[in-house]
């Protein structure tokens, strides 16, 4: 039997929700302050996912204050299919809970139908009589009319979990005459876990599984941490699976994760009427529907007239700030007067999806200022910038802003490279791996990775300007719910990009 590698959706793809229609699976994730919001993926085997669109792809679906803090916006979604339509319910923390619906999950999705229900992490489940139940953090459950958002009954107390903090991420399923309620508890950091209860009615009362949490990696040194926020789905062959979020911390004492919370897949078995899950592995036996699938192309040549759905921007992407037609085959970005240190700058980026990766891009700065930015948010980003015949490496870490390196560069198009590799340098106080393993004298902290900034696209001939410590672009330092995004930007005038390439770092270069 083939195997698959976890995470099945690497990079910041937290709070996954999945549904199946026939032999097709669809998955959505939270997207916070980024627009377009709620990426929608399709798969035929739960392992290979192709983004087919974004559910919230126009401003009227996604009111986000232009100066809002990072990690606001859209929290956890749920996707379900009922009566021939797709339903998606989620939370805009600036406005409340809402539903959108679509015939085609690739879109277009409807305008929002707002719900007068509190909390986060809303879920939808239908009874045989067509009643629609909305469960949300706490947990609580209410009967609603999904077409109008009207609350018809409740909310009632659902199930508060097995004692962990923050009972949330509820999903309600009607299986074999029971209503199963799967929740997250413990908080979305290292204490995270998945728990389950069941009842004969969505109104309860719920009885807890004999052994909760049914999944957690807390208090372990497993390479996957913070496992939680799960959604169950059956495969066409009747097997059951769970998508969930997790992190992959790296470095030394302490550990740091930089890709945010990623989507993992785990097999589920049913024992005595309860779901059971083993600790999630980086490599698992694949579902029977596993299908060999080519990886998506690593390069975008900007030859289309629309941006691929993986391209995201923080909070806004004003219509006039980008063009794929002004200079055919190039993405032209127009500055909006803001800097990367404040919301509103023109930035078009994509999630970093490989721990060790190499990003290259060709840009023509013209008389403008722009480049590549590796970011968590406006207070945590490293930039490789070209302007006025000079190329600079800039670092913004909290209150600190510094130009770390600069040199002249010829006018006209230039290739830039961001080279991200796992830190292989032991802390200065440690001289051997054995000493490190034994927690040696003064074992210092070393980051998860090193980020190199180079002029030139060919590693053999590119010029290294600077190497910076990746720990400052980690969630442990920056906090928040997102993860690294690597963007093309313009902060003065117009900057054109011919192509953008994001691929795993070739092993030979290790
Ligand atoms: C998500 C909720 C959570 O909606 O974080 O900490 C929120 N728990 O489940 C954002 O991911």
PDB file of N, CA and C and ligand atoms in Angstrom, residues 14-15 30 32 71 74-77 90-91 93 120-122 137 166-170 184 186-189 192 229 245 261 480-482, ligand 1:
ATOM      1  N   UNK A  14      -4.660  26.490   8.716  1.00  0.00           N
ATOM      2  CA  UNK A  14      -5.189  26.004   9.996  1.00  0.00           C
ATOM      3  C   UNK A  14      -6.687  25.757   9.945  1.00  0.00           C
ATOM      4  N   UNK A  15      -7.158  25.064  11.028  1.00  0.00           N
ATOM      5  CA  UNK A  15      -8.597  24.931  11.237  1.00  0.00           C
ATOM      6  C   UNK A  15      -9.289  24.272  10.041  1.00  0.00           C
ATOM      7  N   UNK A  30      -9.093  28.420   7.694  1.00  0.00           N
ATOM      8  CA  UNK A  30      -9.213  29.816   8.106  1.00  0.00           C
ATOM      9  C   UNK A  30      -8.147  30.632   7.377  1.00  0.00           C
ATOM     10  N   UNK A  32      -7.801  34.444   8.259  1.00  0.00           N
ATOM     11  CA  UNK A  32      -7.494  35.625   9.075  1.00  0.00           C
ATOM     12  C   UNK A  32      -7.552  36.898   8.255  1.00  0.00           C
ATOM     13  N   UNK A  71      -3.907  38.662  12.376  1.00  0.00           N
ATOM     14  CA  UNK A  71      -4.632  37.511  12.927  1.00  0.00           C
ATOM     15  C   UNK A  71      -6.056  37.831  13.309  1.00  0.00           C
ATOM     16  N   UNK A  74     -10.863  36.260   9.415  1.00  0.00           N
ATOM     17  CA  UNK A  74     -11.649  35.032   9.312  1.00  0.00           C
ATOM     18  C   UNK A  74     -11.047  33.902  10.138  1.00  0.00           C
ATOM     19  N   UNK A  75     -11.806  33.442  11.099  1.00  0.00           N
ATOM     20  CA  UNK A  75     -11.388  32.320  11.927  1.00  0.00           C
ATOM     21  C   UNK A  75     -11.904  31.014  11.302  1.00  0.00           C
ATOM     22  N   UNK A  76     -12.114  29.984  12.140  1.00  0.00           N
ATOM     23  CA  UNK A  76     -12.345  28.639  11.595  1.00  0.00           C
ATOM     24  C   UNK A  76     -13.642  28.536  10.804  1.00  0.00           C
ATOM     25  N   UNK A  77     -13.599  27.901   9.615  1.00  0.00           N
ATOM     26  CA  UNK A  77     -14.804  27.627   8.826  1.00  0.00           C
ATOM     27  C   UNK A  77     -15.242  26.178   8.932  1.00  0.00           C
ATOM     28  N   UNK A  90     -18.662  30.463   8.956  1.00  0.00           N
ATOM     29  CA  UNK A  90     -17.420  30.859   9.605  1.00  0.00           C
ATOM     30  C   UNK A  90     -17.636  32.127  10.407  1.00  0.00           C
ATOM     31  N   UNK A  91     -16.529  32.664  10.942  1.00  0.00           N
ATOM     32  CA  UNK A  91     -16.590  33.848  11.797  1.00  0.00           C
ATOM     33  C   UNK A  91     -15.706  34.943  11.226  1.00  0.00           C
ATOM     34  N   UNK A  93     -14.205  38.015  12.789  1.00  0.00           N
ATOM     35  CA  UNK A  93     -14.125  38.497  14.180  1.00  0.00           C
ATOM     36  C   UNK A  93     -14.487  39.978  14.284  1.00  0.00           C
ATOM     37  N   UNK A 120     -17.275  31.481  18.271  1.00  0.00           N
ATOM     38  CA  UNK A 120     -16.484  31.234  17.050  1.00  0.00           C
ATOM     39  C   UNK A 120     -16.626  29.763  16.679  1.00  0.00           C
ATOM     40  N   UNK A 121     -16.000  29.407  15.549  1.00  0.00           N
ATOM     41  CA  UNK A 121     -15.939  28.010  15.102  1.00  0.00           C
ATOM     42  C   UNK A 121     -17.331  27.417  14.861  1.00  0.00           C
ATOM     43  N   UNK A 122     -18.185  28.113  14.112  1.00  0.00           N
ATOM     44  CA  UNK A 122     -19.528  27.567  13.897  1.00  0.00           C
ATOM     45  C   UNK A 122     -19.503  26.359  12.959  1.00  0.00           C
ATOM     46  N   UNK A 137     -18.500  27.448  19.501  1.00  0.00           N
ATOM     47  CA  UNK A 137     -17.555  27.308  20.614  1.00  0.00           C
ATOM     48  C   UNK A 137     -18.293  27.366  21.950  1.00  0.00           C
ATOM     49  N   UNK A 166     -10.846  26.236  26.769  1.00  0.00           N
ATOM     50  CA  UNK A 166     -11.310  26.569  25.426  1.00  0.00           C
ATOM     51  C   UNK A 166     -11.947  25.394  24.675  1.00  0.00           C
ATOM     52  N   UNK A 167     -13.059  24.858  25.136  1.00  0.00           N
ATOM     53  CA  UNK A 167     -13.767  23.875  24.287  1.00  0.00           C
ATOM     54  C   UNK A 167     -14.265  24.604  23.035  1.00  0.00           C
ATOM     55  N   UNK A 168     -13.805  24.193  21.843  1.00  0.00           N
ATOM     56  CA  UNK A 168     -14.126  24.935  20.621  1.00  0.00           C
ATOM     57  C   UNK A 168     -14.018  23.988  19.424  1.00  0.00           C
ATOM     58  N   UNK A 169     -14.130  24.559  18.224  1.00  0.00           N
ATOM     59  CA  UNK A 169     -14.028  23.763  16.985  1.00  0.00           C
ATOM     60  C   UNK A 169     -15.006  22.595  16.985  1.00  0.00           C
ATOM     61  N   UNK A 170     -16.262  22.823  17.386  1.00  0.00           N
ATOM     62  CA  UNK A 170     -17.200  21.687  17.440  1.00  0.00           C
ATOM     63  C   UNK A 170     -17.643  21.269  16.043  1.00  0.00           C
ATOM     64  N   UNK A 184     -12.387  20.535  19.926  1.00  0.00           N
ATOM     65  CA  UNK A 184     -11.000  20.760  20.345  1.00  0.00           C
ATOM     66  C   UNK A 184     -11.046  21.296  21.760  1.00  0.00           C
ATOM     67  N   UNK A 186      -8.130  22.541  25.170  1.00  0.00           N
ATOM     68  CA  UNK A 186      -6.734  22.695  25.591  1.00  0.00           C
ATOM     69  C   UNK A 186      -6.069  23.904  24.986  1.00  0.00           C
ATOM     70  N   UNK A 187      -6.742  24.545  23.990  1.00  0.00           N
ATOM     71  CA  UNK A 187      -6.126  25.717  23.349  1.00  0.00           C
ATOM     72  C   UNK A 187      -5.273  25.277  22.175  1.00  0.00           C
ATOM     73  N   UNK A 188      -5.129  26.152  21.177  1.00  0.00           N
ATOM     74  CA  UNK A 188      -4.552  25.734  19.900  1.00  0.00           C
ATOM     75  C   UNK A 188      -3.023  25.678  19.931  1.00  0.00           C
ATOM     76  N   UNK A 189      -2.442  25.749  21.114  1.00  0.00           N
ATOM     77  CA  UNK A 189      -0.979  25.623  21.210  1.00  0.00           C
ATOM     78  C   UNK A 189      -0.622  24.184  21.622  1.00  0.00           C
ATOM     79  N   UNK A 192      -3.140  21.386  22.925  1.00  0.00           N
ATOM     80  CA  UNK A 192      -4.291  21.073  22.077  1.00  0.00           C
ATOM     81  C   UNK A 192      -4.652  19.589  22.095  1.00  0.00           C
ATOM     82  N   UNK A 229      -8.358  20.540  16.576  1.00  0.00           N
ATOM     83  CA  UNK A 229      -9.251  21.178  15.600  1.00  0.00           C
ATOM     84  C   UNK A 229      -9.527  20.221  14.441  1.00  0.00           C
ATOM     85  N   UNK A 245      -5.405  20.213  12.535  1.00  0.00           N
ATOM     86  CA  UNK A 245      -4.249  21.099  12.466  1.00  0.00           C
ATOM     87  C   UNK A 245      -3.147  20.573  13.382  1.00  0.00           C
ATOM     88  N   UNK A 261       0.093  26.811  11.625  1.00  0.00           N
ATOM     89  CA  UNK A 261      -0.577  25.535  11.880  1.00  0.00           C
ATOM     90  C   UNK A 261      -0.991  24.973  10.520  1.00  0.00           C
ATOM     91  N   UNK A 480       0.205  35.153  17.222  1.00  0.00           N
ATOM     92  CA  UNK A 480      -0.771  35.171  16.133  1.00  0.00           C
ATOM     93  C   UNK A 480      -1.141  33.787  15.646  1.00  0.00           C
ATOM     94  N   UNK A 481      -2.102  33.781  14.686  1.00  0.00           N
ATOM     95  CA  UNK A 481      -2.666  32.516  14.209  1.00  0.00           C
ATOM     96  C   UNK A 481      -2.230  32.160  12.791  1.00  0.00           C
ATOM     97  N   UNK A 482      -1.434  33.040  12.167  1.00  0.00           N
ATOM     98  CA  UNK A 482      -1.085  32.757  10.774  1.00  0.00           C
ATOM     99  C   UNK A 482       0.250  32.033  10.712  1.00  0.00           C
TER     100      UNK A 482
HETATM  101  C1  LIG B   1      -9.925  29.061  15.799  1.00  0.00           C
HETATM  102  C2  LIG B   1     -10.156  28.395  17.112  1.00  0.00           C
HETATM  103  C3  LIG B   1      -8.858  28.650  17.807  1.00  0.00           C
HETATM  104  O1  LIG B   1     -11.092  29.610  15.275  1.00  0.00           O
HETATM  105  O2  LIG B   1      -8.129  29.561  17.162  1.00  0.00           O
HETATM  106  O3  LIG B   1      -7.410  28.592  19.540  1.00  0.00           O
HETATM  107  C4  LIG B   1      -8.955  30.149  16.187  1.00  0.00           C
HETATM  108  N1  LIG B   1      -8.488  28.130  18.872  1.00  0.00           N
HETATM  109  O4  LIG B   1     -10.436  27.024  16.988  1.00  0.00           O
HETATM  110  C5  LIG B   1      -8.119  30.608  15.045  1.00  0.00           C
HETATM  111  O5  LIG B   1      -7.392  29.533  14.509  1.00  0.00           O
END
